[in-house]
Coordinates of C-alpha atoms and ligand atoms in Angstrom, one line a residue:
X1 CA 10.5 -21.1 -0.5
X2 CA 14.4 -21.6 -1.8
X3 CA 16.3 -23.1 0.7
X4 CA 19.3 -21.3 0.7
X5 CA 20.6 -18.7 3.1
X6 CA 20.3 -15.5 1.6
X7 CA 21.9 -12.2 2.8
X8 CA 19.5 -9.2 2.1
X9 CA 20.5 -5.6 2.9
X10 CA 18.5 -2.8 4.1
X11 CA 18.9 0.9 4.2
X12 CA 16.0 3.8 5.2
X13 CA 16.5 7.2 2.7
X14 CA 14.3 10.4 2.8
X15 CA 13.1 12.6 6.0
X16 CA 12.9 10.3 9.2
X17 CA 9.7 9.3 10.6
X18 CA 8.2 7.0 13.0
X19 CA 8.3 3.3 12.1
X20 CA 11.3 3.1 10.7
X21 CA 13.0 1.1 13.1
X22 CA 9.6 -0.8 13.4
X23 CA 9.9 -1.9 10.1
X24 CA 13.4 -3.3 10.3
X25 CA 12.2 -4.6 13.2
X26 CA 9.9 -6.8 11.4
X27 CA 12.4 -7.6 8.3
X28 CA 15.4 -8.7 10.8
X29 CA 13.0 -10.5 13.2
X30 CA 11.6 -13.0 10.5
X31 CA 14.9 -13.2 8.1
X32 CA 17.5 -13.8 11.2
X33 CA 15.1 -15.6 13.6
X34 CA 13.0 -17.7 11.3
X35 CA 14.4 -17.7 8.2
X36 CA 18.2 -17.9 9.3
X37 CA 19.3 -14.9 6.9
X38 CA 21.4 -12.1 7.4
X39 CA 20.7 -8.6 7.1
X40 CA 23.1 -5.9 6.3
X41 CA 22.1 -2.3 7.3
X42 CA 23.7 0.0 5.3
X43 CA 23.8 3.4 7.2
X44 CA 22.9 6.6 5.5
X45 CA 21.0 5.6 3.0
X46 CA 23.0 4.8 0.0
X47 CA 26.3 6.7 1.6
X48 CA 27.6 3.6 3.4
X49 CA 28.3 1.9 0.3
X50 CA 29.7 4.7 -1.3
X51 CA 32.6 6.5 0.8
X52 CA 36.0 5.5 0.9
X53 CA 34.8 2.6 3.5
X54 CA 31.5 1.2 3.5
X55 CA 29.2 1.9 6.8
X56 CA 27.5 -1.0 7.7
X57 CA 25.5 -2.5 10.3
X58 CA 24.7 -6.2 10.3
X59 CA 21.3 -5.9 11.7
X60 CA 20.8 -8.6 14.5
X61 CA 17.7 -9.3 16.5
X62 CA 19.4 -7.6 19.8
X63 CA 20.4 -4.5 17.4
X64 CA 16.6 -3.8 16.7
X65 CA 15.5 -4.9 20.0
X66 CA 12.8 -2.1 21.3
X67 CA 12.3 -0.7 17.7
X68 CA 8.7 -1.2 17.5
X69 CA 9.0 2.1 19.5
X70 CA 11.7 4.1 18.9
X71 CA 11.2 6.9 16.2
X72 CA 13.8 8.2 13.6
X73 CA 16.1 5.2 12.3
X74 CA 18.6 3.2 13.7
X75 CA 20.8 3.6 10.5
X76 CA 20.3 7.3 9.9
X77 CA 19.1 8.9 6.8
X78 CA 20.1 11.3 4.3
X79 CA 17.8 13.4 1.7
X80 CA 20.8 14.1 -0.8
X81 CA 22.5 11.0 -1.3
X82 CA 21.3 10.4 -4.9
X83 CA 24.0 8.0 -5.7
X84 CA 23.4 9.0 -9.9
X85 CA 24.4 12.6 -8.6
X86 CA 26.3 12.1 -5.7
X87 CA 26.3 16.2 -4.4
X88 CA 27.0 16.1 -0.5
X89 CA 27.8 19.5 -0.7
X90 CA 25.1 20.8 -2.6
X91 CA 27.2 22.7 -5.1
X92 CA 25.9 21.2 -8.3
X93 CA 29.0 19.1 -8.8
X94 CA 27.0 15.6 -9.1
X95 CA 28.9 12.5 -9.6
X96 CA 27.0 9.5 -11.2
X97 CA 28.3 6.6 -8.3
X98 CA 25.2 3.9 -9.1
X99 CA 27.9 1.6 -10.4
X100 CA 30.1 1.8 -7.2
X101 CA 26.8 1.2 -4.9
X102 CA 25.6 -2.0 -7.4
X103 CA 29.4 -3.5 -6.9
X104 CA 29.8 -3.1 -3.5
X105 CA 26.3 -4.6 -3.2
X106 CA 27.7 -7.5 -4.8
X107 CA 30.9 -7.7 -3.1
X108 CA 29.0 -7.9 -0.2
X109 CA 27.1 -11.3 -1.6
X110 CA 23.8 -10.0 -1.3
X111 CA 21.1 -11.0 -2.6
X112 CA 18.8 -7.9 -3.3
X113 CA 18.0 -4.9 -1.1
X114 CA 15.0 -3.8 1.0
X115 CA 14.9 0.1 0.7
X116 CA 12.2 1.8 3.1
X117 CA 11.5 5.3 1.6
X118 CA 9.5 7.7 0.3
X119 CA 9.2 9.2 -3.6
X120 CA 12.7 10.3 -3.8
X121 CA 14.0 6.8 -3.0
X122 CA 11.6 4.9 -4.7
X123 CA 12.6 6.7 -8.2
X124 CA 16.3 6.4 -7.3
X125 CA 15.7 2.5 -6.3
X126 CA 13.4 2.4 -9.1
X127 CA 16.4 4.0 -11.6
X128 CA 19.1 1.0 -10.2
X129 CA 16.9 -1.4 -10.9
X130 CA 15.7 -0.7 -14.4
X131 CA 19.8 0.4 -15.1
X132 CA 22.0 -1.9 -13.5
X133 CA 19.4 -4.7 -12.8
X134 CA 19.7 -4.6 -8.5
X135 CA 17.0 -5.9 -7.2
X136 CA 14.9 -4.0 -4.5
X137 CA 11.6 -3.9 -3.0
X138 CA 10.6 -0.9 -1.8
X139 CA 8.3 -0.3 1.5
X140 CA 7.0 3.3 1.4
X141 CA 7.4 5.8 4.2
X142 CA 6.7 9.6 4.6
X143 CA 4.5 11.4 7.1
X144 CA 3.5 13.6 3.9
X145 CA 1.5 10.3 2.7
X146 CA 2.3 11.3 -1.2
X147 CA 3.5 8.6 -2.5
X148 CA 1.6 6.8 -5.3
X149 CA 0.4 3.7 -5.5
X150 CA -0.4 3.0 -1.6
X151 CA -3.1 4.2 0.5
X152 CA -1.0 5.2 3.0
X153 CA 2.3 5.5 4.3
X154 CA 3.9 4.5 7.8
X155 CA 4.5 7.9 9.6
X156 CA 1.4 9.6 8.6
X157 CA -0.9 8.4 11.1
X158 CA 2.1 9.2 13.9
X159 CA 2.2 12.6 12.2
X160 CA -1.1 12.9 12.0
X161 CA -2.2 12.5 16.0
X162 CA 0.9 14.9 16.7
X163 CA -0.7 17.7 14.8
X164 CA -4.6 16.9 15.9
X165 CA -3.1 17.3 19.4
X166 CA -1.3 20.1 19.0
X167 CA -4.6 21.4 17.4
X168 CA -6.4 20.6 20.6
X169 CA -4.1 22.6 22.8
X170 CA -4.2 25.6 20.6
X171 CA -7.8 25.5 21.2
X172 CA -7.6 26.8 24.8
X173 CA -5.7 29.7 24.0
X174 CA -7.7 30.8 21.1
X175 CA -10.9 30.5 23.2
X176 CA -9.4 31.7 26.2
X177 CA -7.7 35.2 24.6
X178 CA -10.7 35.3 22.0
X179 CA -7.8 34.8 19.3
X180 CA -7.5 33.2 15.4
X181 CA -5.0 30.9 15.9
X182 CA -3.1 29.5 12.7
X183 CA -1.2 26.2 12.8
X184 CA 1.3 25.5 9.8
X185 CA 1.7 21.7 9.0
X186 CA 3.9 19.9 7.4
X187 CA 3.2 18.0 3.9
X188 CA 5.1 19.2 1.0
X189 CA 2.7 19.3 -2.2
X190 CA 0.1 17.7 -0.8
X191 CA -2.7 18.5 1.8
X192 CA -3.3 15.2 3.8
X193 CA -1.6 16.1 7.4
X194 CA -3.4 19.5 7.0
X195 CA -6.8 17.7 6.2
X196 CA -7.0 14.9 8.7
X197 CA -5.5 17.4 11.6
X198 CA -7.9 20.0 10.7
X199 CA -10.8 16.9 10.9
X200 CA -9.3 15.9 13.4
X201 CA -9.1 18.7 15.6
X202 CA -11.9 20.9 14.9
X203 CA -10.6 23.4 12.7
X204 CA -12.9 26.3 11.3
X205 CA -10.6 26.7 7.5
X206 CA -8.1 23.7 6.6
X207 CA -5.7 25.8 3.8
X208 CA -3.4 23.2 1.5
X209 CA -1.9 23.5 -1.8
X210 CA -4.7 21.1 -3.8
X211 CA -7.2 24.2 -3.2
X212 CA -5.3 27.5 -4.0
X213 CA -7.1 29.6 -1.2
X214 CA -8.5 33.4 -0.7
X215 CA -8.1 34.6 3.0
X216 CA -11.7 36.9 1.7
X217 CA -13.3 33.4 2.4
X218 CA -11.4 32.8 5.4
X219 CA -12.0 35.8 7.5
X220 CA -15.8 36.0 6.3
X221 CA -15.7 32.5 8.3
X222 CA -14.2 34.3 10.8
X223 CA -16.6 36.9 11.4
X224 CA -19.5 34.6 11.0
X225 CA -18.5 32.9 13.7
X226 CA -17.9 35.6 15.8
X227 CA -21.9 36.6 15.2
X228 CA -22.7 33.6 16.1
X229 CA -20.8 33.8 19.6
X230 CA -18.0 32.3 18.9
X231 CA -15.2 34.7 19.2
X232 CA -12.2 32.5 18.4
X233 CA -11.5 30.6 14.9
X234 CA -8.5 27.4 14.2
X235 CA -6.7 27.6 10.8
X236 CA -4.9 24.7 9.5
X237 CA -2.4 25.7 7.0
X238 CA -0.5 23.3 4.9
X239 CA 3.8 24.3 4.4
X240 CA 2.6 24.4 0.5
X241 CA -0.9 25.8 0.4
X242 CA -0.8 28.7 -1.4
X243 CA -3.2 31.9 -1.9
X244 CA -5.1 32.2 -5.5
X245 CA -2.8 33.8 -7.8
X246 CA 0.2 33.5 -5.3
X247 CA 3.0 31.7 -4.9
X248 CA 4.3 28.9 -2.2
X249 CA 6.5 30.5 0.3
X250 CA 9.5 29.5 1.2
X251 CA 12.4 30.1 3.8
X252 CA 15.9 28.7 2.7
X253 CA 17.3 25.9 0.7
X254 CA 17.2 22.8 2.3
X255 CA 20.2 20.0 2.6
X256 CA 19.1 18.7 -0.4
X257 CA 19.6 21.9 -2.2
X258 CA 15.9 22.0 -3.0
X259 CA 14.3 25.4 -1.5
X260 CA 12.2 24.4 1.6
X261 CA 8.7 25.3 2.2
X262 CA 7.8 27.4 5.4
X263 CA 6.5 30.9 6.4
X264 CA 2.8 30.6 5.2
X265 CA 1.2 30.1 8.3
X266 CA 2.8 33.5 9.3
X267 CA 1.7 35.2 6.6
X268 CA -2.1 33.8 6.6
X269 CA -2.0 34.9 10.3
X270 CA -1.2 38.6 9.8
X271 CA -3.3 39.0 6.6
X272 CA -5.7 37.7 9.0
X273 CA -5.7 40.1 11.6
X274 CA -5.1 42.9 9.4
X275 CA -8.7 41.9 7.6
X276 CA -10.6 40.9 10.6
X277 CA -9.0 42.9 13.2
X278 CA -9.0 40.0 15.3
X279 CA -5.8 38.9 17.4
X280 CA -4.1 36.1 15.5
X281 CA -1.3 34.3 16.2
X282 CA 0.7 31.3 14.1
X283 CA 2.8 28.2 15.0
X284 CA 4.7 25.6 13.0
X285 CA 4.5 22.3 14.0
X286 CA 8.0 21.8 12.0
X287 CA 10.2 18.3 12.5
X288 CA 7.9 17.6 15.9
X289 CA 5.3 16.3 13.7
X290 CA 8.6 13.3 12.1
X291 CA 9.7 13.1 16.0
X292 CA 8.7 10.5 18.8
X293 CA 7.1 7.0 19.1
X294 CA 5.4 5.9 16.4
X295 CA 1.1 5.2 17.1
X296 CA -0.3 1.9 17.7
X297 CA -1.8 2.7 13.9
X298 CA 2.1 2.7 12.5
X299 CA 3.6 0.6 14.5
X300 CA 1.0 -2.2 13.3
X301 CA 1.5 -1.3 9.7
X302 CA 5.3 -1.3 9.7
X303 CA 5.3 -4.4 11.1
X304 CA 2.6 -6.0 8.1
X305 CA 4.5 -3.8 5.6
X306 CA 7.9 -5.2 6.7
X307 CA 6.7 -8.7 6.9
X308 CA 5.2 -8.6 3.3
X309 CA 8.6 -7.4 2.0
X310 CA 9.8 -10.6 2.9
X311 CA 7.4 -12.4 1.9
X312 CA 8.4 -10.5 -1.8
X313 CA 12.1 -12.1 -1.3
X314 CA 11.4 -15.0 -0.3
X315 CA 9.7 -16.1 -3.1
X316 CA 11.8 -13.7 -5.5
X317 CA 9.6 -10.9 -6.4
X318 CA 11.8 -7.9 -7.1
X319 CA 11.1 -4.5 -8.0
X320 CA 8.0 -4.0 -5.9
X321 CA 6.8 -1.9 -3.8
X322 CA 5.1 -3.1 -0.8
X323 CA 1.6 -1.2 -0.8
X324 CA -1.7 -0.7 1.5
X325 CA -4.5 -0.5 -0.5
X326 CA -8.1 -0.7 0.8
X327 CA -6.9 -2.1 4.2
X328 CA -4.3 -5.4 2.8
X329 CA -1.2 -5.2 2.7
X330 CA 0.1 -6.0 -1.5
X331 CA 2.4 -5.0 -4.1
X332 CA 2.9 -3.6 -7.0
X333 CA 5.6 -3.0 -9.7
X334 CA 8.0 0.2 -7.9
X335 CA 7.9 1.7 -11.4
X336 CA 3.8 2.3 -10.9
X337 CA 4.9 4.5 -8.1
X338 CA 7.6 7.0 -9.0
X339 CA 6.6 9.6 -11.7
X340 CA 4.3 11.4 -10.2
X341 CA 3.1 12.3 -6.3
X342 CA 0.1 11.8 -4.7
X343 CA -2.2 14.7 -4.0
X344 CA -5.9 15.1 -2.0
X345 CA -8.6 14.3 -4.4
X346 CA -11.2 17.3 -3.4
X347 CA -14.0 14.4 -4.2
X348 CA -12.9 12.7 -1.4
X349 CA -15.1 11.9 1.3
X350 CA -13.2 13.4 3.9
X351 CA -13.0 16.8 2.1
X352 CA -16.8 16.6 1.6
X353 CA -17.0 15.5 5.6
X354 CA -15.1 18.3 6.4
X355 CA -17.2 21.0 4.1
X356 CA -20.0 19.2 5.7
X357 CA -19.3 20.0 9.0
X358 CA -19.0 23.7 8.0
X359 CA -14.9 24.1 7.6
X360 CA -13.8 26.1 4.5
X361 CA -10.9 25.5 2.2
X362 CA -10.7 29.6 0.9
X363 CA -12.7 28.4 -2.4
Ligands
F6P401 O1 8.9 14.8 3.4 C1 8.8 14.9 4.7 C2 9.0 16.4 5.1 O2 9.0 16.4 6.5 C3 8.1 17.4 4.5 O3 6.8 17.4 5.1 C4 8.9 18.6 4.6 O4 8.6 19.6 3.7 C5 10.3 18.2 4.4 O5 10.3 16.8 4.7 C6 11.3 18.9 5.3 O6 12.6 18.4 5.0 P1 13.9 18.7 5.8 O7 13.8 17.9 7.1 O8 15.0 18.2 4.9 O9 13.9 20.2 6.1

């Protein structure tokens, strides 16, 4: 380990979720308290460094005192503060700003940057790195769990009990009014809260965008089940699952001016009824499933993720991205983790746990 008293800063970009704070928990606690460095939180992702005044936060062990808990993050976030397109507005007037954010980096002596993220701020870390030589390491955050290269992501597991219970309540109704009850989930592109809540919570079809789905093969579930007695029926529905030959539905543009998924849980719910005849009703989980404390499961795993990223600087490994993979905490180069996302592999065992307890995908 160098000797010398370093000065790292930190900043969280992306969608919010729980163990956030965790994680700079863990950084601050061992820099400030053990190592006797400074950290500099830079608020908004990269927009503290790059308004007319930079918006900092020197992160002290008293500032993150009780974050092990606390959801959202302490230095707020932003999904559209690309500094190489600087848009705030959203009006397609991007400016490139990556030199300003590497000089006041370095007018600010430090000595490389801890970014927690997911994709999006992994490729713009990823971009700095590889064109102006910063140097980051990246820990990986998303309840969505898509991001390469990890096995998971802090938030998931957080989002992931939120939905299973909301699952469990939606139960009673169901069985009580003899209903099909629809849940929409979060997840972007990829299927994994849908999957695990569905597993998790009994559902009878688990709908996400890896499996393009026909509601035919839903409701003849449906009506099996009734048969056989049972006169109610879950349906987990990922924000991007999509029917065969469809398209994803959407319902607005979002801050970042990219449109935003949502509607499809309403619209599986009245094809639904309309083909089954049976009452069905939808909800969407929506920003509840990023809200709250984080799980034991997260808070644990920001803490080893955090800790590991120092580790990385301590011993001067840059541009790497702190990564679970089969249960250890490691890295790996950041660039391994930003072309592409991560989806649900349908060999997976959970998907064939899931067929094998009798759940359909609309395949
Ligand atoms: O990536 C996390 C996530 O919550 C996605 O699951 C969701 O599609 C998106 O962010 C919503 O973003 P926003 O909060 O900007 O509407």
């Amino acid at each position: 380990m160098s000797g010398k008293k370093r000065r790292i800063a930190l900043n969280t970009g992306g969608g919010d979720c729980p163990g956030l704070n965790a994680v700079i928990r863990a950084v601050v606690k061992r820099c400030v308290l053990q190592l006797e460095w400074e950290v500099i939180g830079i608020r908004d992702s990269f927009d503290g460094l790059i308004g007319p005044r930079m918006d900092l936060l020197e992160l002290t062990p008293d500032v993150v005192a009780g974050g092990l808990t606390r959801g959202g993050t302490l230095l707020g976030s932003t999904n559209r503060g690309n500094p190489f397109d600087f848009d705030p507005t959203g009006e397609g007037k991007g400016q490139d700003l990556s030199g300003l954010v590497v000089e006041r980096l370095n007018s600010l002596g430090c000595d490389g940057l801890i970014a927690l993220g997911g994709d999006g701020t992994m490729a713009i870390c990823n971009d700095l790195s590889e064109r102006t030589g910063l140097k980051v390491i990246g820990v990986p955050k998303t309840i969505d769990n898509d991001l390469l290269g990890t096995d998971i992501t802090f938030g998931f597991n957080s989002a992931v009990e939120f939905a299973t219970l909301a699952v469990d309540r939606l139960h009673t109704t169901a069985e009580s009014h003899h209903r099909v009850m629809v849940v929409e989930v979060m997840g972007r592109d990829a299927g994994f809260i849908a999957l695990h809540a569905g597993v998790g919570g009994g559902a009878d079809a688990i709908l996400i965008p890896e499996v393009p789905f026909e509601l035919s093969k839903v409701a003849e579930k449906i009506l099996d089940r009734q048969v056989r007695g049972r006169h109610f029926s879950i349906v987990v529905v990922a924000e991007g699952a999509r029917e065969k030959g469809g398209e994803q539905i959407h319902d607005g543009l979002a801050a970042s001016g990219k449109t935003r998924l949502g509607g499809i849980g309403r619209y599986v719910a009245d094809k639904l009824h309309r083909t089954t005849g049976i009452d069905a009703r939808y909800t969407v989980l929506g920003h509840l499933q990023r809200g709250g404390i984080p799980t034991a499961f997260d808070r644990i795993l920001a803490t080893r993720l955090g800790n590991h990223a120092v580790d990385l600087a301590v011993d001067d490994m840059w541009n790497r991205l702190v990564v679970m993979r089969a249960n250890k905490i490691t890295d790996i180069p950041l660039a391994d983790a930003v072309d592409a996302t991560k989806s649900v592999s349908l060999d997976c065992d959970l998907v064939k746990a899931a067929r094998g307890v009798g759940i359909v995908f609309g395949d």
